[in-house]
Coordinates of C-alpha atoms in Angstrom, one line a residue:
M66 CA -32.8 -68.0 -52.4
F67 CA -30.7 -69.3 -55.4
L68 CA -31.4 -66.6 -57.4
F69 CA -30.6 -64.0 -54.8
Q70 CA -27.2 -65.5 -54.6
F71 CA -26.3 -66.0 -57.9
V72 CA -27.4 -62.4 -58.9
N73 CA -25.4 -61.4 -56.1
L74 CA -22.3 -63.2 -56.9
N75 CA -22.6 -63.1 -60.7
S76 CA -23.6 -59.7 -61.0
S77 CA -19.7 -58.3 -61.1
T78 CA -18.8 -60.7 -63.6
F79 CA -21.7 -60.0 -65.8
Y80 CA -21.0 -56.3 -65.8
I81 CA -17.5 -56.9 -66.9
A82 CA -18.2 -59.2 -69.5
F83 CA -21.1 -57.5 -71.4
F84 CA -21.2 -53.8 -70.1
L85 CA -18.2 -52.5 -68.9
G86 CA -16.8 -49.9 -71.7
R87 CA -19.7 -50.4 -73.9
F88 CA -21.9 -47.4 -73.6
T89 CA -18.8 -45.0 -72.8
G90 CA -19.3 -43.2 -76.4
H91 CA -15.9 -41.8 -78.0
P92 CA -13.3 -39.1 -77.8
G93 CA -15.2 -35.6 -78.2
A94 CA -18.5 -36.9 -77.4
Y95 CA -18.0 -39.2 -74.2
L96 CA -21.2 -40.5 -72.2
R97 CA -21.4 -39.0 -68.6
L98 CA -23.5 -40.0 -65.8
I99 CA -25.6 -37.0 -64.7
N100 CA -23.7 -35.0 -67.4
R101 CA -20.6 -34.9 -65.0
W102 CA -18.8 -37.9 -64.8
R103 CA -17.5 -40.3 -67.3
L104 CA -18.4 -44.1 -67.5
E105 CA -15.3 -46.4 -66.9
E106 CA -13.7 -48.4 -69.7
C107 CA -11.7 -51.6 -69.8
H108 CA -8.1 -52.2 -69.7
P109 CA -6.5 -51.2 -72.9
S110 CA -5.7 -54.7 -73.4
G111 CA -9.3 -55.5 -73.4
C112 CA -11.9 -56.3 -71.3
L113 CA -11.4 -59.8 -71.1
I114 CA -8.4 -59.7 -69.1
D115 CA -10.4 -57.7 -66.4
L116 CA -13.0 -60.8 -66.7
C117 CA -10.5 -63.2 -66.2
M118 CA -8.9 -61.7 -63.5
Q119 CA -12.3 -61.0 -61.7
M120 CA -12.8 -64.7 -62.2
G121 CA -9.7 -65.8 -60.8
I122 CA -10.0 -63.8 -57.7
I123 CA -13.4 -65.6 -57.1
M124 CA -12.6 -69.0 -57.8
V125 CA -9.6 -68.7 -55.5
L126 CA -10.4 -66.3 -52.8
K127 CA -13.8 -66.9 -52.0
Q128 CA -13.9 -70.7 -52.1
T129 CA -10.9 -70.6 -50.1
W130 CA -12.7 -68.0 -47.6
N131 CA -16.2 -70.5 -48.1
N132 CA -13.6 -73.5 -46.9
F133 CA -12.3 -71.5 -43.7
M134 CA -15.5 -70.4 -42.5
E135 CA -17.2 -73.9 -42.7
L136 CA -14.5 -75.1 -40.7
G137 CA -13.8 -72.7 -38.6
Y138 CA -17.4 -71.8 -37.4
P139 CA -18.0 -75.3 -35.7
L140 CA -14.4 -75.4 -34.3
I141 CA -15.2 -72.1 -32.3
Q142 CA -18.7 -73.2 -31.5
N143 CA -17.2 -76.5 -30.0
W144 CA -14.1 -74.9 -28.3
W145 CA -17.0 -72.2 -26.5
T146 CA -19.1 -75.1 -25.3
R147 CA -16.4 -77.1 -23.8
R148 CA -15.2 -74.0 -21.8
K149 CA -18.7 -73.9 -20.6
L150 CA -18.8 -77.1 -19.7
Y151 CA -15.0 -77.0 -18.0
Q152 CA -16.4 -73.9 -16.1
E153 CA -19.6 -75.8 -15.1
H154 CA -18.2 -79.2 -14.0
G155 CA -14.4 -78.8 -13.9
S156 CA -11.6 -80.8 -15.7
Q157 CA -12.2 -84.2 -13.8
R158 CA -16.0 -84.3 -14.3
K159 CA -15.3 -83.5 -18.5
T160 CA -13.1 -86.3 -18.8
S161 CA -15.6 -88.9 -17.2
F162 CA -18.3 -87.8 -19.7
P163 CA -19.7 -90.8 -21.4
Q164 CA -19.4 -91.0 -25.3
W165 CA -22.9 -90.6 -26.0
E166 CA -23.0 -87.2 -23.9
K167 CA -19.4 -86.0 -25.8
D168 CA -21.4 -86.4 -29.2
Y169 CA -24.4 -84.5 -27.6
N170 CA -22.2 -81.6 -26.7
L171 CA -21.1 -81.4 -30.4
Q172 CA -22.9 -78.8 -32.5
P173 CA -26.2 -79.7 -34.1
M174 CA -26.7 -79.7 -37.9
N175 CA -28.2 -76.8 -39.3
A176 CA -31.8 -77.5 -40.5
Y177 CA -30.6 -75.9 -43.6
G178 CA -27.4 -77.5 -43.7
L179 CA -27.6 -79.9 -47.0
F180 CA -29.3 -76.9 -48.8
D181 CA -26.5 -74.6 -47.9
E182 CA -23.9 -77.7 -49.4
Y183 CA -26.1 -78.2 -52.4
L184 CA -26.4 -74.2 -52.9
E185 CA -22.5 -74.0 -52.7
M186 CA -21.8 -76.7 -55.1
I187 CA -24.3 -75.3 -57.6
L188 CA -22.8 -71.6 -57.4
Q189 CA -19.3 -73.2 -58.1
F190 CA -21.0 -75.1 -61.2
G191 CA -22.3 -71.7 -62.4
F192 CA -18.9 -70.0 -61.7
T193 CA -16.9 -72.8 -63.4
T194 CA -19.3 -73.1 -66.6
I195 CA -20.9 -69.6 -67.6
F196 CA -17.4 -67.6 -68.0
V197 CA -14.8 -70.8 -68.7
A198 CA -14.3 -69.0 -71.9
A199 CA -12.8 -66.2 -70.4
F200 CA -11.0 -68.4 -67.4
P201 CA -10.1 -71.8 -68.3
L202 CA -8.9 -72.9 -65.4
A203 CA -12.0 -72.5 -63.4
P204 CA -12.7 -76.1 -63.6
L205 CA -9.0 -77.2 -62.6
L206 CA -9.5 -75.0 -59.3
A207 CA -13.4 -76.2 -59.1
L208 CA -11.6 -79.7 -59.2
L209 CA -8.9 -78.9 -56.4
N210 CA -11.8 -77.0 -54.2
N211 CA -14.0 -80.2 -54.2
I212 CA -11.3 -82.7 -53.3
I213 CA -10.5 -80.6 -50.2
E214 CA -14.0 -79.9 -49.4
I215 CA -15.1 -83.6 -49.3
R216 CA -12.3 -84.1 -46.5
L217 CA -13.3 -81.2 -44.7
D218 CA -17.0 -82.2 -44.7
A219 CA -15.9 -85.5 -44.0
Y220 CA -14.0 -84.3 -40.7
K221 CA -16.6 -82.0 -39.8
F222 CA -19.3 -84.9 -39.8
V223 CA -17.4 -86.9 -37.7
T224 CA -15.8 -85.0 -35.0
Q225 CA -17.6 -81.7 -35.0
W226 CA -21.3 -82.4 -35.6
R227 CA -23.8 -84.5 -34.3
R228 CA -24.8 -87.4 -36.3
P229 CA -27.8 -86.3 -38.4
L230 CA -31.1 -87.9 -39.0
A231 CA -30.8 -89.4 -42.3
S232 CA -34.1 -89.3 -45.1
R233 CA -34.8 -91.0 -48.1
A234 CA -34.8 -89.0 -51.3
K235 CA -35.8 -90.2 -54.8
D236 CA -33.2 -87.5 -56.5
I237 CA -31.6 -84.1 -55.9
G238 CA -35.3 -82.5 -56.5
I239 CA -35.4 -79.2 -57.9
W240 CA -31.5 -78.9 -58.2
Y241 CA -31.5 -81.0 -61.4
G242 CA -33.4 -78.4 -63.0
I243 CA -31.3 -75.7 -62.0
L244 CA -28.4 -77.0 -63.2
E245 CA -30.1 -77.7 -66.5
G246 CA -31.0 -74.0 -66.7
I247 CA -27.1 -72.8 -65.7
G248 CA -26.0 -75.6 -68.5
I249 CA -28.1 -73.8 -71.1
L250 CA -27.1 -70.3 -69.4
S251 CA -23.5 -71.0 -70.0
V252 CA -23.5 -72.1 -73.9
I253 CA -25.4 -68.4 -73.9
T254 CA -22.9 -66.5 -72.3
N255 CA -19.8 -68.4 -73.6
A256 CA -20.9 -67.6 -77.1
F257 CA -21.5 -64.0 -76.2
V258 CA -18.0 -63.9 -74.4
V259 CA -16.1 -65.4 -77.3
A260 CA -17.9 -63.1 -79.6
V261 CA -18.5 -59.8 -78.3
T262 CA -15.9 -59.6 -75.2
S263 CA -12.7 -61.2 -77.1
D264 CA -11.3 -60.0 -80.1
F265 CA -11.5 -63.6 -82.0
I266 CA -14.4 -62.4 -84.3
P267 CA -12.8 -58.9 -85.2
R268 CA -9.2 -60.6 -86.1
L269 CA -11.2 -63.2 -88.1
V270 CA -13.1 -60.4 -89.9
Y271 CA -9.8 -58.7 -90.8
A272 CA -7.7 -61.8 -91.5
Y273 CA -10.6 -63.0 -94.0
K274 CA -11.7 -59.7 -95.3
Y275 CA -9.5 -56.8 -94.7
G276 CA -5.8 -58.1 -94.4
P277 CA -3.0 -58.9 -96.5
C278 CA -4.7 -62.4 -97.2
A279 CA -8.3 -61.1 -98.1
G280 CA -9.8 -62.8 -100.6
Q281 CA -7.4 -66.1 -100.6
G282 CA -9.4 -68.2 -98.3
E283 CA -6.6 -68.7 -95.8
A284 CA -5.6 -67.1 -92.5
G285 CA -2.2 -67.2 -91.2
Q286 CA 0.4 -65.4 -89.0
K287 CA 0.8 -63.0 -92.0
C288 CA -2.6 -62.5 -92.6
M289 CA -3.0 -60.5 -89.2
V290 CA -0.1 -57.8 -90.2
G291 CA -1.6 -54.3 -90.0
Y292 CA -4.8 -55.5 -87.5
V293 CA -4.1 -53.3 -84.7
N294 CA -3.6 -50.1 -87.0
A295 CA -7.0 -51.1 -88.8
S296 CA -8.5 -51.6 -85.3
L297 CA -7.7 -47.8 -84.4
S298 CA -9.7 -44.8 -85.3
V299 CA -8.4 -41.2 -85.8
F300 CA -9.4 -38.4 -83.9
L301 CA -8.8 -34.8 -84.2
V302 CA -7.0 -33.4 -80.9
S303 CA -8.9 -29.9 -81.3
D304 CA -12.3 -31.7 -81.3
F305 CA -11.8 -32.8 -77.9
E306 CA -14.5 -31.4 -75.2
N307 CA -13.4 -28.8 -72.8
R308 CA -13.3 -31.0 -69.7
S309 CA -11.3 -33.7 -71.4
E310 CA -8.7 -31.9 -73.0
P311 CA -5.5 -33.2 -72.2
T312 CA -3.0 -31.6 -70.1
S313 CA -0.1 -31.8 -72.7
N314 CA -0.1 -31.1 -76.4
G315 CA 2.6 -34.0 -77.0
S316 CA 5.2 -31.7 -78.0
E317 CA 7.7 -33.1 -75.2
F318 CA 7.6 -36.2 -77.2
S319 CA 7.5 -35.9 -81.0
G320 CA 9.2 -32.1 -80.8
S321 CA 6.0 -30.3 -82.2
P322 CA 2.2 -30.3 -81.1
L323 CA 0.3 -33.9 -81.7
K324 CA -2.6 -32.9 -84.3
Y325 CA -4.4 -36.5 -84.2
C326 CA -5.0 -39.3 -81.7
R327 CA -5.8 -43.2 -81.9
Y328 CA -8.3 -44.8 -80.3
R329 CA -10.1 -48.3 -80.5
D330 CA -13.2 -48.2 -82.6
Y331 CA -14.0 -48.4 -86.0
R332 CA -15.1 -44.6 -86.9
D333 CA -14.6 -42.7 -90.2
P334 CA -11.9 -39.9 -89.8
P335 CA -12.7 -36.4 -88.6
H336 CA -12.5 -34.7 -92.3
S337 CA -15.1 -37.6 -93.8
P338 CA -18.6 -36.7 -94.9
V339 CA -20.1 -38.3 -91.6
P340 CA -17.3 -37.5 -88.9
Y341 CA -16.7 -40.2 -86.5
G342 CA -19.4 -42.1 -88.1
Y343 CA -19.3 -46.0 -88.0
T344 CA -17.2 -47.3 -91.1
L345 CA -18.2 -50.6 -93.0
Q346 CA -15.7 -52.7 -91.1
F347 CA -18.0 -52.3 -87.8
W348 CA -21.2 -53.4 -89.5
H349 CA -19.0 -56.3 -90.8
V350 CA -17.6 -57.5 -87.4
L351 CA -21.2 -57.0 -85.8
A352 CA -22.7 -59.3 -88.3
A353 CA -19.9 -61.9 -87.9
R354 CA -20.3 -61.7 -84.0
L355 CA -24.2 -62.2 -84.7
A356 CA -23.6 -65.2 -86.8
F357 CA -21.2 -66.7 -84.6
I358 CA -23.4 -66.9 -81.4
I359 CA -26.3 -68.2 -83.6
V360 CA -24.1 -71.2 -84.9
F361 CA -22.3 -71.9 -82.1
E362 CA -25.5 -72.1 -80.0
H363 CA -27.0 -74.2 -81.9
L364 CA -23.8 -76.7 -82.8
V365 CA -23.6 -77.0 -79.0
F366 CA -27.2 -77.8 -78.1
C367 CA -27.1 -80.3 -81.0
I368 CA -23.8 -81.9 -79.7
K369 CA -25.8 -82.1 -76.5
H370 CA -28.9 -83.7 -77.5
L371 CA -26.8 -86.0 -79.6
I372 CA -24.6 -87.0 -76.5
S373 CA -28.0 -87.3 -74.2
Y374 CA -29.4 -89.5 -76.8
L375 CA -26.3 -91.7 -77.0
I376 CA -26.0 -91.9 -73.4
P377 CA -29.1 -92.0 -71.7
D378 CA -29.8 -91.5 -68.1
L379 CA -30.8 -94.9 -67.5
P380 CA -29.4 -97.9 -69.1
K381 CA -31.8 -99.8 -71.8
D382 CA -32.2 -103.2 -69.8
L383 CA -32.3 -101.2 -66.7
R384 CA -35.3 -99.3 -68.0
D385 CA -37.0 -102.8 -69.7
R386 CA -36.4 -104.1 -66.0
M387 CA -38.4 -101.2 -64.3
R388 CA -41.3 -101.9 -66.6
R389 CA -41.3 -105.3 -66.4
E390 CA -41.7 -104.7 -62.4
K391 CA -44.1 -102.2 -62.8
Y392 CA -46.4 -104.7 -65.5
L393 CA -45.8 -107.1 -62.7
I394 CA -47.0 -105.0 -59.9
Q395 CA -50.0 -104.0 -61.6
E396 CA -50.8 -107.8 -62.8
M397 CA -50.5 -108.8 -58.9
M398 CA -52.8 -105.8 -57.9
Y399 CA -55.4 -106.7 -60.5
E400 CA -55.5 -110.5 -59.4
A401 CA -55.8 -109.6 -55.9
E402 CA -58.2 -107.2 -56.6
L403 CA -60.4 -110.4 -59.0
E404 CA -59.6 -112.4 -56.2
R405 CA -61.4 -110.0 -53.3
L406 CA -64.2 -109.8 -55.7
Q407 CA -64.8 -113.2 -56.2
K408 CA -64.4 -114.1 -52.5
E409 CA -67.2 -111.3 -51.6
R410 CA -69.6 -112.7 -54.7
K411 CA -69.3 -116.3 -53.0
E412 CA -70.3 -114.9 -49.7
R413 CA -73.0 -113.1 -51.0
K414 CA -74.4 -116.4 -52.9
K415 CA -74.1 -118.2 -49.8
N416 CA -76.1 -115.5 -47.7
G417 CA -78.5 -115.7 -50.3
K418 CA -78.2 -112.6 -51.9
S419 CA -78.5 -112.7 -56.1
H420 CA -76.9 -108.9 -56.4
H421 CA -74.3 -106.9 -54.9
N422 CA -74.3 -103.3 -54.1
E423 CA -70.8 -102.5 -54.7
W424 CA -71.4 -100.2 -57.3
P425 CA -74.0 -96.9 -56.9

């Protein structure tokens, strides 16, 4: 159920982050679905803006709708139950019900009610951590939602549901493993978001390799001069496909027909030996992205393991006490068994038996 809900809710965000606009081709050689429809592209400002908007919609609207349904569903059910009781017994009989009968007329907690609560929190944790690099407000929105969620759950348990039957549990069960898996996945996805979806790496490569400060070992505001021009490639307008030709030649803007246009990519100009082939800057950016992903993942995982080592789940004194109690229990069991065997041996001697048949 968790995998179904996770894929169902996160498929759009993964598509926008890692697939949208990645396989569209370039002007003059667009990739088409069934050789007819062009694949959609990102906003001109980049796919990170689309991902941020999608995360904002999910974190605000979806959580608001979930809270509304969690409170509205039992309210409507209890209203319908009270209406049926009013029709059967009248208003006078309704007010004379004892408290236990009023409580019994409330809605029973669903058999999977606790599972639904865990599932909602785990999915929220996934939304908060997996794409936090694209939407840094996600933890704040999750905190505000959880504060409201606590009060709504308390209201439901006290006034809308029957008292649920309590049962013991050692821990949260399989949900702990799912949290660990989401934590690992979030490190990987955030590394890819920063390296692939955002413009952080291309800007860094331009500042240190191709900008005005190339070879100087520094990257400041002046080092980004000319970045936009370097990130755009040149395309010959006459190379457009017949079905993707522009409706105007641009003469109304410049006074003469436009011969060239620009697009976001790292490709050679049309008159180069390999027209529209990838430039050396493209391979530098790709190598820097892969290197950043590897370094980022290893660094975060090392910090995670270091924090886990410095702050263990159980304090050292508590762990020692647990081991001491376990040792005392084993010692008591051993002494009780030894006492039982000695007692049986004495009884056999008393009955005149010199051996025992305890072992086959």
